[in-house]
Structures are given as structure tokens and as C-alpha cells.
Amino acid sequence: MPPPLRSRAASQPEAPLLEVVNLTVRFGSPVGEVHAVEGVSISVGAGETVGIIGESGSGKTVACMSMTWLLPSPPARYLSGRITFKGEELRRNDEAQLRKVRGSGVGMIFQNARLSFNPAYRLGRQIEEVLRVQLGRSARAMLPEMVQTLRYCNIAEPEAVLGKFPHEVSGGVAQRVSIALALLSRPDLLIADEPTTALDLLSQIEVLSLLARLRDESGLSLVLVSHDLGVVRRIADRVIIMYAGRVVEEGPASAIFAAPRHPYTQGLLASALQQGDGERLYEVPGTPPDLASLPPGCSFRPRCPFAFDRCVTMPELAPAGATHQARCHLLERATEHA
Amino acid sequence: MSASVLAPAAPRSARLQALDAFARDRMAVLGLAVLVLAVLAALLAPLLTPYDPTIGDQNAILVPPFSPGHLLGTDDQGRDLLARILFGARLAFPEAVIPVLAASLAGLALGLVGGFSRTVGEVVMRALDVLFAIPMVLLAIAIAAALGSGLPTVVLSMAIVITPYIARVVATTAAQLRSAPFIEAARCAGFRDWRIVHREILPHAIPAVVVYATTNMGAMVVFAAGFGFLGLGAQPPAPDWGAMIADGMRSLASAPWLSTVPGIAIVVVSLAFNYIGDGLRVALDPRLRSRL
């Protein structure tokens, strides 16, 4: 069992580095409007690692892509939302500002790193191109730094890797190269969208350890999107659980994993494999809802073992502790009974 | 392309691999050899034949092929057919190559915009659809008829007619790549649309255009001959291959070589382009290449 990699200082953010307020994103589709993200607010403090957990289609990727207004519109429709980065509002139509933030403020890595490199060029040339655009520096001047950064990311033979095409390296190496590339422009925030999902177990551990080391050594803020609880549990300071486009629970990682308050989170945790557990694995009953035709009221109601009469209305995100929030009517009932 | 300090020479570059794959395709190599010879013959035509292609010898009318002095025979005005074929190649090649090159450039520009941009692209693609709806030959003839006959007209009308086809090839590639992860990554890295189009997408569109254009040049040799046949191309007494076939039709029974010889020339050159195109298709596609 690898050691937990949670950062030592669970930093209490003064002013958040990135703040997303009330983001709503929908997509038009032939079967109706898809409610991808509904009124989501996320804040990421300086040096903080935020884990976002959710099933496929829970809106986590759309929310992340929207952090720098990256989704083309159309087809995406931004109904509401305000994004502040380093105290400055990001305006959706200010291309120059967005390019600057995307280039040097917010780095992003994706699920399939090999596909995030252009198959027509060698890795070295692509890195050069990115650096030239972002930093305006020549590749020759950057070479030592680049090699050093790749070494930092546990690439054993940086020069050899730079001469390879994306399809010539393994997924794990490609992911570490893409992390190195993101680091070279010295971002304040790194968004990792399912960075380990496409990797084998050993590569997963390597990439996760690298992310943890980065967070500890560089003061970088990290947003880690995953459907893998184990991945998030090892790194995140704070955890956000998303379901059907909404945040259903949010709080410090320790609190969420020790005492989840939303039935969905409880189900997720129960379905994660416990060591030495011989019993049949629990699974959250039912399937994720169709985002084009959500049921009225709480989206989780059809799958919830505790659903009761009040669940026909959508619950608000309510405090469930000092820094812990959940979107569930059970919370109110608990306080009423107390 | 500038040499990259960060990409030291790999064991075997992609370019060498492509060359290798092409060299292994016998028909493509044969096609290339034929084409090189034909182009050389066209360039060196005055050195290869003592005859003028437009002035006949009244003492040597309708000499059959393989006669001494006239390898391919002469026509009803006593003009040497070999000389007419050789000088005719000087018309046939530009007629095939120039429209395709022009259409490739226009098609690349329109296709990239059409495939990549969701708003302007829609307008461009619908406009091209209008051109698609009109039969290609009919449209070319209509344009040529409106502008008057002659070589420039043929070239222009053919270029206009092929452009939508090349644009569609490019637009398909661009539209497929538009939402590819590496394009998303480029956008994340703060690349401008223009840079994404010409640095990230263009390299993927070019092989398809090269293959399509080469194969199309073969078709254009035939197409141009059709124009000549209809009298819309280069005007007499220019030795246009298509026009030669039309002239020979009158005496097809008594002197069949008059139409046959230019016909063979058209087929040979057209096939050469096609085989080269086929060879390139395999050579430029890494997936097909690795199957060899």
C-alpha cells in the first residue's frame, strides 16, 4: 500500500487562486437540451489540491474545460457563470486575455496524453512550438531547462524522448511529458482531467506520485478530476463530488472519506474495494440520469435508498459541518430531529 | 523546414520510410519513369524530331506508322504524328497540372476554413455544395463557352470545377481533427486559431491533397483531351491530343492511326498519373505503409 500523499499544510485559502461562481453550461442536442453543468461553484486556493469526483457525464470535464472558457460556443451554451483567476475576472470574449491565461497561468493535462500530442510532429518539436508561443523564447535557450524538467518528471532519457513521435512512447511516458510541458510555462494552476485513467497500474502510481511531489515542492495548485476515489484520496486536500451536473457534496478530503453525508458519496465509498473485504462489492443501484431529461427534484432520487417525500424538490447545498457541505434533504431532517 | 535542435535524427525519418514504400510499389515507379520520360520528351521535342508539328509535307500524306522517316506516320496534311504528339505533350501537361495545382491551393484554403470554423465554414461549405450540384463536365463546358475557347480558358474552367472536390477532402480532415484531443491541447496552450489551422491541421490535410491531386491529374489529361475534342481547347493547327483524335475520326476506317496514336498517348500519361497517385496514397499513410 503506497503511503498517503496528502500535503502537509492543508492550506486555508485567503483569496482563492481560481474561483468559479454559479457556472451553468448546456448543450443543444436532438433529444433535448443537455444540462451538463448546473450552477456549479468551485474555488481553488493557492497551493491547494482539489479533487473532483464524478461518474462519466457528471459534468466534471465540462466544468474543468470551462475554467478557461475552453469549450467552443456553439455548441456549448454558457447560461451563467463568473470566473476569477488571480483576482481578475476572465471574460469569455476576451481572446487575448484568455490566451495569456491558458498559455501561462493554467496548465492542463488530459486523459490520453498520447492523443494530446499532434501525431505529425516529434515530441521535441511540439514542446518547442508551445514554448515559443507561450514564452517567446527560442528552443535552444530552453533546452537545458527542458531536459531538467523532463528529468524531474522521471523521464530517464529526455533527449531520446524528445526525438520520438507520440505513438513511439508509452502512455505513462507521454503523460509525464505532457506534465513537464505544462510545468515549463510555470503555471499557477494545473488542471488534470482523468490523468491516470488510460494508464496501467504502475504508470498510474508514477504519475500520481509525480503530481503529489509537484504539489508539495512547487506550491502549484492542482485540480484533479477523476472517477477513481483511490486516486483522489491519495492527493486531494479538498474533494468535490459531482452528480448530474451539480455539486452534491464538498469538503475536506478527511471529512468526506471519514463521514460522507450525501447518499451518493456513501454509495461511491461503499462500492470502492476495501482491502481484505471478502463480501460482494456494493454498487450504487441504477444508472446515471439522462442529462437531457432530468427528473424533477433531486437528480439522485431515483437511485437513492433513502429517498422520501421531500426529495421531489431540489435540495440546496447546505452546511454539514464547518467546511463541509452536502446537497441532501436528509441534512435538514437530521437538524430538525436534533 | 528548419532543423530542430530538440529532435535529433531518429533511426529512420518518416520521409525516408515514405520514399522506401513508394520505391517498393512497382507500378508507381513505372508510372513515375514514364512520366519523367514524357516530360523530358516534351521539353526536348525540337531536338527529338526534325519536323514542325504544324507544317505538313505535301509529298508524305497519310503515311502509315513505322514507315522510314515517319515512325508514327503522318496525317492528311502530311504532318508527322510523332512530332505532333511530342509537341502536343507541351499542351497536355500544363492542361493537366496547372488546374490541379491551382485548385489544390484554393481547395486547401477553402477546405481548412470550411472544416475548422463552425460559422464561416458553414457558409463556405454550402456555397461549395452548390457547385457540387452541377455536373462537373457540364459546368466546365459552360464556363469555357462563356469565356471563349483557348488554353487559358480550359485551365481556368477546370480549376474551378475541381476546387470543390479538393476542398471537400480537406474539410473532412479539418472537421475530424477540429475536436481531436491534440487540437484541444493546442487551444489549452493558448494557440491562436490561425496557428492551430496551419501548424496542427494543415500537415494532416496535405498528404490527402497530394494523393487526390496526383490521381486527379490523370483524370485531367483525359478531361483536357475532351475539351480539345470538342474544339474548346487550343485552336488548330496546335497539336492538341484531343483535337487530333477528333480530326482523325473523319478517316478512322482508312487511317486508324490518326486517332489511335494520340489516344494511346492520353491513356499512357493518364495511367502514369494514376499509378503514381496510388503509390503515394500508400507511401504517405503510415498505417498502409506498415502493412507492406
XYZ file of C-alpha atoms in Angstrom:
630
model
C 0.000 0.000 0.000
C 1.619 3.258 -1.053
C 1.770 5.943 1.617
C -0.874 8.641 1.550
C 0.434 11.693 -0.219
C -1.789 14.387 1.225
C 0.074 17.674 1.572
C 1.327 18.600 4.990
C -0.160 22.054 5.154
C -3.847 21.837 4.429
C -3.777 25.454 3.399
C -6.724 27.604 4.285
C -7.100 29.820 1.243
C -7.246 33.564 1.883
C -8.265 34.714 -1.578
C -8.793 31.807 -3.912
C -6.486 31.496 -6.929
C -9.314 30.432 -9.174
C -12.961 30.952 -8.437
C -15.844 29.650 -10.493
C -19.198 31.042 -9.422
C -22.563 29.660 -10.455
C -21.477 28.125 -13.764
C -24.225 26.728 -15.954
C -23.377 25.055 -19.250
C -25.848 23.364 -21.555
C -25.584 21.748 -24.952
C -28.234 21.629 -27.605
C -28.940 18.099 -28.805
C -31.572 16.444 -30.984
C -33.158 14.772 -27.936
C -33.384 17.967 -25.936
C -31.136 20.319 -24.078
C -28.369 18.578 -22.199
C -27.845 20.101 -18.760
C -24.133 19.421 -18.464
C -23.281 21.760 -15.613
C -25.888 23.421 -13.382
C -24.950 26.253 -11.044
C -21.547 24.876 -10.099
C -19.209 26.922 -7.920
C -15.655 25.796 -7.358
C -12.831 27.636 -5.712
C -9.203 26.612 -5.679
C -6.846 28.190 -3.197
C -3.164 28.864 -3.800
C -1.239 25.648 -3.281
C -4.412 23.706 -2.722
C -5.252 20.382 -4.335
C -8.907 19.940 -5.171
C -10.239 16.592 -6.273
C -13.372 16.452 -8.377
C -15.117 13.097 -8.379
C -17.992 12.016 -10.525
C -19.213 9.392 -12.948
C -18.958 9.842 -16.713
C -21.408 12.541 -17.672
C -21.500 14.155 -14.257
C -20.185 17.397 -15.751
C -16.716 17.303 -14.238
C -14.867 17.605 -17.550
C -17.182 20.304 -18.860
C -16.674 22.232 -15.626
C -12.896 21.953 -15.953
C -12.797 22.912 -19.589
C -14.941 25.900 -18.751
C -12.451 27.146 -16.174
C -10.655 28.912 -19.007
C -13.766 29.135 -21.203
C -12.315 26.481 -23.448
C -15.456 24.924 -24.859
C -16.432 26.343 -28.229
C -19.765 28.065 -28.144
C -21.786 26.885 -30.029
C -22.345 24.020 -29.351
C -21.804 24.823 -25.661
C -24.195 27.411 -24.222
C -22.937 29.277 -21.197
C -26.046 30.367 -19.339
C -24.352 31.806 -16.313
C -21.036 31.826 -14.585
C -18.301 34.112 -13.465
C -14.683 33.052 -13.350
C -11.968 34.884 -11.477
C -8.317 33.969 -11.766
C -5.770 35.699 -9.515
C -8.346 38.321 -8.665
C -9.036 39.157 -12.283
C -12.274 38.261 -13.985
C -11.866 36.095 -17.098
C -14.096 37.472 -19.806
C -15.376 34.897 -22.242
C -14.928 37.061 -25.308
C -11.529 38.496 -24.428
C -9.442 36.149 -26.548
C -6.144 37.880 -25.810
C -6.588 37.607 -22.052
C -7.776 34.008 -22.272
C -4.825 33.017 -24.453
C -2.463 34.503 -21.912
C -4.105 32.685 -19.012
C -4.285 29.408 -20.919
C -0.697 29.748 -22.013
C 0.984 30.626 -18.763
C -1.489 30.701 -15.869
C -3.422 27.483 -16.131
C -1.856 24.292 -17.436
C -3.963 21.360 -18.441
C -3.293 17.675 -18.921
C -5.691 15.164 -20.376
C -6.771 11.600 -20.038
C -4.994 10.294 -23.103
C -1.691 12.115 -23.250
C -0.586 10.442 -26.438
C -3.589 11.822 -28.273
C -2.952 15.275 -26.888
C 0.195 15.486 -28.976
C -0.012 16.052 -32.703
C 0.896 12.727 -34.351
C 2.613 14.587 -37.201
C 5.462 16.004 -35.112
C 8.156 14.702 -32.809
C 7.560 15.490 -29.139
C 10.543 17.848 -29.016
C 9.236 19.976 -31.826
C 5.824 20.290 -30.234
C 7.276 21.340 -26.926
C 9.428 23.902 -28.738
C 6.396 25.282 -30.505
C 4.408 25.633 -27.306
C 7.273 27.363 -25.554
C 7.850 29.705 -28.456
C 4.197 30.718 -28.405
C 3.885 30.983 -24.643
C 7.220 32.363 -23.580
C 8.624 33.754 -26.812
C 11.899 32.018 -26.108
C 13.989 30.071 -28.542
C 14.201 26.334 -28.181
C 17.988 26.437 -27.986
C 17.874 28.678 -24.943
C 15.261 26.478 -23.317
C 16.941 23.142 -23.957
C 18.724 22.760 -20.604
C 15.603 23.728 -18.674
C 13.530 21.385 -20.761
C 15.821 18.439 -20.185
C 15.905 19.254 -16.490
C 12.124 19.418 -16.258
C 11.745 16.114 -18.058
C 14.241 14.560 -15.638
C 12.204 15.992 -12.762
C 9.208 14.211 -14.244
C 11.124 10.935 -14.100
C 11.877 10.730 -17.797
C 15.113 8.782 -17.813
C 16.475 9.789 -21.219
C 14.982 13.190 -22.024
C 16.981 13.749 -25.228
C 15.874 10.419 -26.673
C 12.234 11.010 -25.768
C 12.249 14.451 -27.385
C 13.243 12.839 -30.679
C 10.307 10.448 -30.664
C 6.852 10.658 -32.172
C 3.889 10.454 -29.774
C 2.986 6.941 -30.899
C 6.520 5.764 -30.158
C 6.316 6.359 -26.397
C 4.184 4.628 -23.768
C 1.096 6.251 -22.309
C 2.838 6.791 -18.978
C 5.821 8.498 -20.581
C 3.511 10.635 -22.739
C 1.564 11.707 -19.666
C 4.742 12.676 -17.832
C 5.981 14.574 -20.894
C 2.694 16.452 -21.004
C 3.030 17.298 -17.324
C 6.586 18.509 -17.970
C 5.308 20.590 -20.865
C 2.636 22.128 -18.645
C 5.250 22.894 -15.984
C 7.669 24.589 -18.373
C 5.436 27.613 -18.670
C 5.311 27.825 -14.858
C 1.544 27.832 -14.351
C -0.120 28.689 -11.039
C -2.739 26.025 -11.541
C -2.603 22.622 -13.147
C -5.870 21.010 -14.184
C -5.519 17.258 -14.590
C -8.547 15.698 -16.248
C -8.501 11.965 -15.540
C -4.709 11.883 -15.857
C -4.349 8.249 -14.856
C -7.474 6.666 -16.303
C -5.845 5.463 -19.511
C -2.728 4.148 -17.783
C -1.690 0.779 -16.403
C -1.342 0.467 -12.651
C 2.402 1.107 -12.426
C 2.217 4.163 -14.678
C -0.738 5.390 -12.610
C 1.346 5.278 -9.463
C 4.239 7.047 -11.178
C 2.021 9.837 -12.474
C 0.235 10.241 -9.149
C 3.463 10.355 -7.199
C 4.727 12.960 -9.623
C 1.607 15.088 -9.155
C 1.893 14.773 -5.378
C 5.565 15.719 -5.455
C 4.761 18.717 -7.635
C 2.138 19.942 -5.259
C 4.456 19.545 -2.294
C 7.559 21.031 -3.886
C 6.316 23.701 -6.249
C 3.395 25.343 -4.484
C 1.286 24.673 -7.545
C -2.471 24.495 -7.178
C -3.933 21.326 -8.580
C -7.380 20.360 -9.780
C -7.574 16.612 -10.121
C -10.575 15.219 -11.927
C -11.232 11.537 -11.580
C -13.842 8.896 -11.151
C -11.322 6.923 -9.147
C -11.750 7.512 -5.425
C -8.395 5.990 -4.591
C -6.602 8.469 -6.832
C -8.308 11.469 -5.286
C -7.991 10.146 -1.762
C -4.209 9.985 -2.068
C -3.659 13.557 -3.174
C -6.565 15.890 -2.596
C -6.866 18.387 0.261
C -10.464 19.110 -0.582
C -12.952 16.999 -2.503
C -15.931 17.935 -4.647
C -18.426 15.257 -5.586
C -20.469 15.941 -8.717
C -23.645 14.221 -9.790
C -25.735 15.032 -12.891
C -24.045 18.394 -13.415
C -24.359 19.566 -9.801
C -22.052 19.617 -6.825
C -23.664 17.227 -4.334
C -21.010 17.245 -1.642
C -17.913 19.239 -0.901
C -15.472 19.313 1.956
C -12.021 18.462 3.285
C -10.844 15.104 1.985
C -10.539 13.735 5.506
C -14.133 14.643 6.359
C -15.579 13.324 3.098
C -13.847 9.985 3.302
C -14.449 9.572 7.027
C -18.060 10.758 7.194
C -19.731 11.225 3.823
C -23.101 12.966 4.179
C -24.681 12.528 0.758
C -26.141 9.093 -0.033
C -24.373 9.147 -3.418
C -20.980 9.705 -1.808
C -21.775 6.994 0.701
C -22.609 4.652 -2.157
C -19.407 5.536 -4.005
C -17.303 4.874 -0.945
C -19.088 1.626 -0.223
C -18.504 0.460 -3.771
C -14.763 1.103 -3.578
C -12.821 -2.041 -2.922
C -11.773 -2.459 0.702
C -8.669 -4.390 1.450
C -9.317 -7.816 2.904
C -13.017 -7.455 2.235
C -14.448 -10.772 1.215
C -18.023 -9.607 0.774
C -19.720 -8.911 -2.512
C -18.887 -5.444 -3.796
C -21.562 -2.841 -3.241
C -22.746 -0.905 -6.249
C -24.839 2.228 -6.484
C -28.105 0.915 -7.893
C -29.438 2.194 -11.213
C -27.697 4.166 -13.909
C -26.661 7.807 -14.160
C -29.538 10.001 -15.295
C -30.086 11.237 -18.804
C -28.884 14.839 -18.733
C -31.323 15.762 -21.465
C -34.335 14.820 -19.330
C -33.539 15.097 -15.647
C -36.223 14.065 -13.176
C -37.735 16.926 -11.207
C -36.319 17.372 -7.734
C -33.126 15.750 -6.565
C -31.335 14.138 -9.511
C -30.171 11.245 -7.374
C -33.675 10.468 -6.096
C -34.362 7.513 -8.468
C -31.240 5.722 -7.233
C -31.307 6.859 -3.624
C -32.052 4.221 -0.956
C -33.194 6.965 1.451
C -35.463 8.958 -0.871
C -38.504 10.395 0.883
C -41.339 12.824 0.136
C -39.236 15.966 0.357
C -36.885 14.753 -2.434
C -39.280 15.867 -5.174
C -37.805 19.323 -4.734
C -34.166 20.071 -5.476
C -32.225 20.410 -2.209
C -29.772 23.272 -1.752
C -26.108 22.816 -0.966
C -26.244 23.109 2.835
C -23.568 23.139 5.536
C -22.860 19.737 7.063
C -20.050 20.890 9.283
C -17.638 23.800 9.464
C -16.192 23.386 5.970
C -18.333 20.534 4.731
C -21.423 20.902 2.526
C -23.898 18.487 1.006
C -26.942 18.764 -1.220
C -29.453 16.486 0.505
C -32.763 16.872 2.372
C -31.567 14.317 4.910
C -29.342 17.023 6.374
C -32.323 19.237 7.224
C -34.173 16.306 8.691
C -31.193 15.497 10.879
C -31.061 19.054 12.227
C -34.843 19.146 12.718
C -34.735 15.985 14.769
C -31.828 17.190 16.832
C 11.583 23.179 -42.648
C 14.005 24.324 -40.009
C 16.088 21.676 -38.325
C 15.065 21.141 -34.756
C 17.633 21.212 -32.014
C 15.331 19.143 -29.871
C 14.577 16.407 -32.326
C 17.804 14.606 -33.069
C 17.736 12.401 -36.116
C 15.681 9.303 -35.475
C 16.931 5.984 -36.834
C 14.772 6.386 -39.929
C 12.847 9.511 -40.699
C 9.236 9.374 -41.774
C 10.235 10.837 -45.109
C 12.696 8.044 -45.819
C 10.090 5.481 -44.870
C 7.638 7.026 -47.308
C 10.236 7.042 -50.075
C 11.005 3.436 -49.334
C 7.363 2.426 -49.502
C 6.940 4.245 -52.804
C 10.031 2.584 -54.266
C 8.590 -0.824 -53.442
C 5.430 -0.142 -55.462
C 6.476 -1.318 -58.939
C 3.592 0.229 -60.836
C 4.137 3.581 -59.154
C 7.826 3.539 -60.059
C 6.952 2.557 -63.628
C 4.406 5.386 -63.757
C 6.982 7.837 -62.492
C 9.528 6.642 -65.060
C 7.019 7.005 -67.892
C 6.061 10.446 -66.699
C 9.646 11.645 -66.368
C 10.389 10.381 -69.889
C 7.256 12.016 -71.237
C 8.079 15.356 -69.632
C 11.642 15.183 -70.923
C 10.351 14.319 -74.372
C 8.016 17.299 -74.278
C 10.805 19.632 -73.169
C 13.285 18.302 -75.726
C 10.733 17.948 -78.539
C 12.615 20.198 -81.029
C 15.745 18.083 -80.581
C 13.940 14.759 -80.915
C 12.188 15.383 -84.205
C 13.247 17.285 -87.322
C 9.641 18.039 -88.242
C 7.466 21.034 -87.475
C 4.223 19.834 -85.856
C 2.080 22.357 -87.702
C 3.565 22.338 -91.212
C 2.845 19.324 -93.392
C 4.835 17.726 -96.169
C 2.614 17.524 -99.273
C 4.664 14.589 -100.544
C 4.026 12.459 -97.447
C 0.293 12.485 -96.812
C -1.234 9.700 -94.718
C 1.957 7.697 -94.435
C 1.231 4.688 -92.188
C 3.172 4.178 -88.929
C 6.593 2.505 -88.906
C 7.481 3.980 -92.282
C 11.048 5.196 -92.754
C 11.306 8.809 -91.642
C 7.871 8.805 -90.031
C 7.825 6.422 -87.070
C 4.182 7.073 -86.199
C 3.064 8.039 -89.696
C 1.614 11.294 -90.946
C -1.851 12.835 -91.135
C -3.925 14.038 -94.067
C -1.891 17.210 -94.287
C 1.402 15.361 -94.234
C 2.282 16.400 -90.674
C 4.470 13.968 -88.747
C 2.439 12.360 -85.931
C 5.405 11.788 -83.633
C 6.234 15.487 -83.832
C 2.593 16.364 -83.128
C 2.461 14.006 -80.132
C 5.714 15.376 -78.713
C 4.740 19.000 -79.149
C 1.204 18.120 -78.027
C 2.624 16.996 -74.689
C 3.703 20.595 -74.182
C -0.002 21.423 -74.123
C -1.260 18.302 -72.356
C 0.941 18.561 -69.265
C 0.173 22.178 -68.386
C -3.507 21.479 -69.067
C -3.434 18.663 -66.540
C -1.084 20.092 -63.928
C -1.877 23.804 -63.683
C -5.613 23.481 -62.961
C -4.971 20.832 -60.322
C -2.280 22.896 -58.627
C -4.455 25.992 -58.625
C -7.427 24.009 -57.374
C -5.282 22.418 -54.652
C -4.291 25.803 -53.273
C -7.825 27.160 -53.449
C -9.232 23.883 -52.122
C -6.830 23.861 -49.180
C -7.755 27.395 -48.189
C -11.498 26.869 -48.562
C -11.432 23.404 -47.014
C -9.474 24.468 -43.940
C -11.859 27.320 -43.269
C -14.856 25.190 -44.191
C -13.862 22.332 -41.934
C -12.456 24.215 -38.988
C -14.707 27.192 -38.475
C -18.197 26.423 -37.306
C -19.742 29.648 -38.557
C -17.881 30.889 -41.633
C -17.200 27.270 -42.544
C -20.873 26.510 -42.855
C -21.276 29.295 -45.415
C -18.237 28.141 -47.403
C -19.338 24.505 -47.476
C -22.884 25.334 -48.554
C -21.509 27.508 -51.361
C -19.356 24.583 -52.499
C -22.392 22.313 -52.344
C -23.983 24.488 -54.997
C -21.016 23.817 -57.269
C -21.260 20.093 -56.481
C -24.852 20.005 -57.581
C -23.916 20.918 -61.151
C -22.337 18.097 -63.200
C -18.599 18.694 -63.453
C -18.217 18.388 -67.233
C -21.265 20.491 -67.912
C -20.071 23.233 -65.598
C -16.598 23.266 -67.142
C -18.032 23.471 -70.650
C -20.414 26.216 -69.600
C -17.573 28.250 -68.115
C -15.376 27.638 -71.174
C -18.225 28.550 -73.500
C -18.837 31.766 -71.598
C -15.179 32.782 -71.634
C -14.384 31.687 -75.191
C -12.101 28.875 -76.297
C -8.368 28.677 -75.813
C -5.840 27.244 -73.413
C -6.232 29.765 -70.536
C -9.975 29.232 -70.549
C -9.612 25.463 -70.342
C -7.189 25.779 -67.462
C -9.382 28.217 -65.556
C -12.613 26.300 -66.004
C -11.025 23.023 -64.978
C -9.519 24.641 -61.882
C -12.928 25.990 -60.855
C -14.546 22.609 -61.353
C -12.017 20.610 -59.309
C -11.725 23.063 -56.417
C -14.862 21.880 -54.548
C -13.681 18.271 -54.622
C -10.312 19.125 -53.113
C -11.949 21.482 -50.631
C -14.193 18.640 -49.505
C -11.242 16.313 -48.950
C -9.548 18.994 -46.841
C -12.710 19.980 -44.983
C -13.356 16.376 -43.979
C -9.888 16.137 -42.462
C -10.212 19.515 -40.753
C -13.636 18.706 -39.328
C -12.428 15.362 -37.999
C -9.457 16.994 -36.318
C -11.337 20.034 -35.031
C -12.251 18.282 -31.809
C -9.234 15.964 -31.618
C -7.539 15.922 -28.212
C -4.345 17.424 -29.564
C -6.247 20.364 -31.019
C -7.905 20.855 -27.647
C -4.464 20.702 -26.080
C -3.192 23.318 -28.513
C -6.074 25.558 -27.568
C -5.264 24.971 -23.908
C -1.721 26.019 -24.634
C -3.036 29.382 -25.810
C -2.572 28.872 -29.566
C -4.451 31.190 -31.896
C -6.908 29.632 -34.353
C -4.672 30.605 -37.242
C -1.715 28.778 -35.723
C -3.849 25.752 -34.973
C -5.015 25.618 -38.568
C -1.671 25.980 -40.273
C 0.596 24.217 -37.806
C -1.623 21.498 -36.412
C -4.212 20.723 -39.059
C -2.541 21.582 -42.368
C 0.152 18.872 -42.075
C -2.609 16.279 -41.817
C -4.516 17.619 -44.808
C -1.576 17.821 -47.191
C -0.981 14.096 -47.802
C -4.630 13.595 -48.728
C -4.482 16.548 -51.115
C -1.233 15.347 -52.711
C -2.715 11.923 -53.366
C -6.020 13.266 -54.585
C -4.363 15.870 -56.798
C -1.953 13.406 -58.393
C -4.695 10.954 -59.220
C -6.776 13.845 -60.491
C -4.054 14.962 -62.873
C -4.569 11.668 -64.693
C -8.264 12.387 -64.990
C -7.467 15.924 -66.114
C -5.352 14.664 -69.028
C -8.484 12.901 -70.279
C -10.682 15.861 -69.363
C -8.465 18.293 -71.277
C -8.459 15.968 -74.270
C -12.233 16.055 -74.114
C -12.104 19.830 -74.352
C -9.779 19.573 -77.343
C -12.063 17.004 -78.905
C -14.975 19.410 -78.622
C -12.868 22.203 -80.114
C -12.829 24.224 -76.876
C -9.122 23.819 -76.178
C -6.050 25.016 -78.023
C -7.062 26.021 -81.529
C -5.782 24.466 -84.790
C -3.204 23.995 -86.007
C -1.883 23.482 -82.443
C -1.234 19.767 -81.883
C -3.792 19.233 -79.100
C -4.194 15.489 -78.429
C -7.950 15.688 -78.106
C -8.282 17.718 -81.278
C -6.068 15.185 -83.078
C -8.483 12.412 -82.160
C -11.379 14.481 -83.469
C -9.551 15.158 -86.745
C -8.680 11.506 -87.139
C -12.330 10.476 -86.743
C -13.027 11.541 -90.307
C -10.686 8.914 -91.714
C -10.964 6.307 -88.994
C -11.586 3.498 -91.484
C -8.786 4.324 -93.926
C -6.171 5.705 -91.496
C -6.998 4.420 -87.996
C -3.620 5.512 -86.563
C -4.611 9.188 -86.712
C -6.937 8.776 -83.719
C -5.279 5.765 -82.147
C -1.834 7.285 -81.651
C -2.985 10.341 -79.627
C -5.449 8.076 -77.847
C -2.629 5.829 -76.680
C -0.631 8.870 -75.570
C -3.570 10.052 -73.452
C -4.089 6.646 -71.866
C -0.397 6.147 -71.075
C 0.052 9.551 -69.420
C -3.230 9.294 -67.558
C -2.388 5.820 -66.220
C 1.067 7.019 -65.183
C -0.504 9.750 -63.017
C -2.944 7.250 -61.529
C -0.301 4.716 -60.571
C 1.828 7.437 -59.021
C -1.190 8.622 -57.058
C -1.816 5.090 -55.823
C 1.795 4.696 -54.805
C 1.698 7.993 -52.928
C -1.507 7.018 -51.162
C 0.202 4.024 -49.624
C 3.531 5.761 -49.080
C 2.070 8.784 -47.289
C -0.211 6.827 -44.987
C 1.779 5.379 -42.086
C -0.880 2.752 -41.434
C -0.926 1.422 -45.011
C 2.834 1.784 -45.209
C 3.485 -0.519 -42.284
C 1.458 -3.276 -43.928
C 3.975 -3.644 -46.751
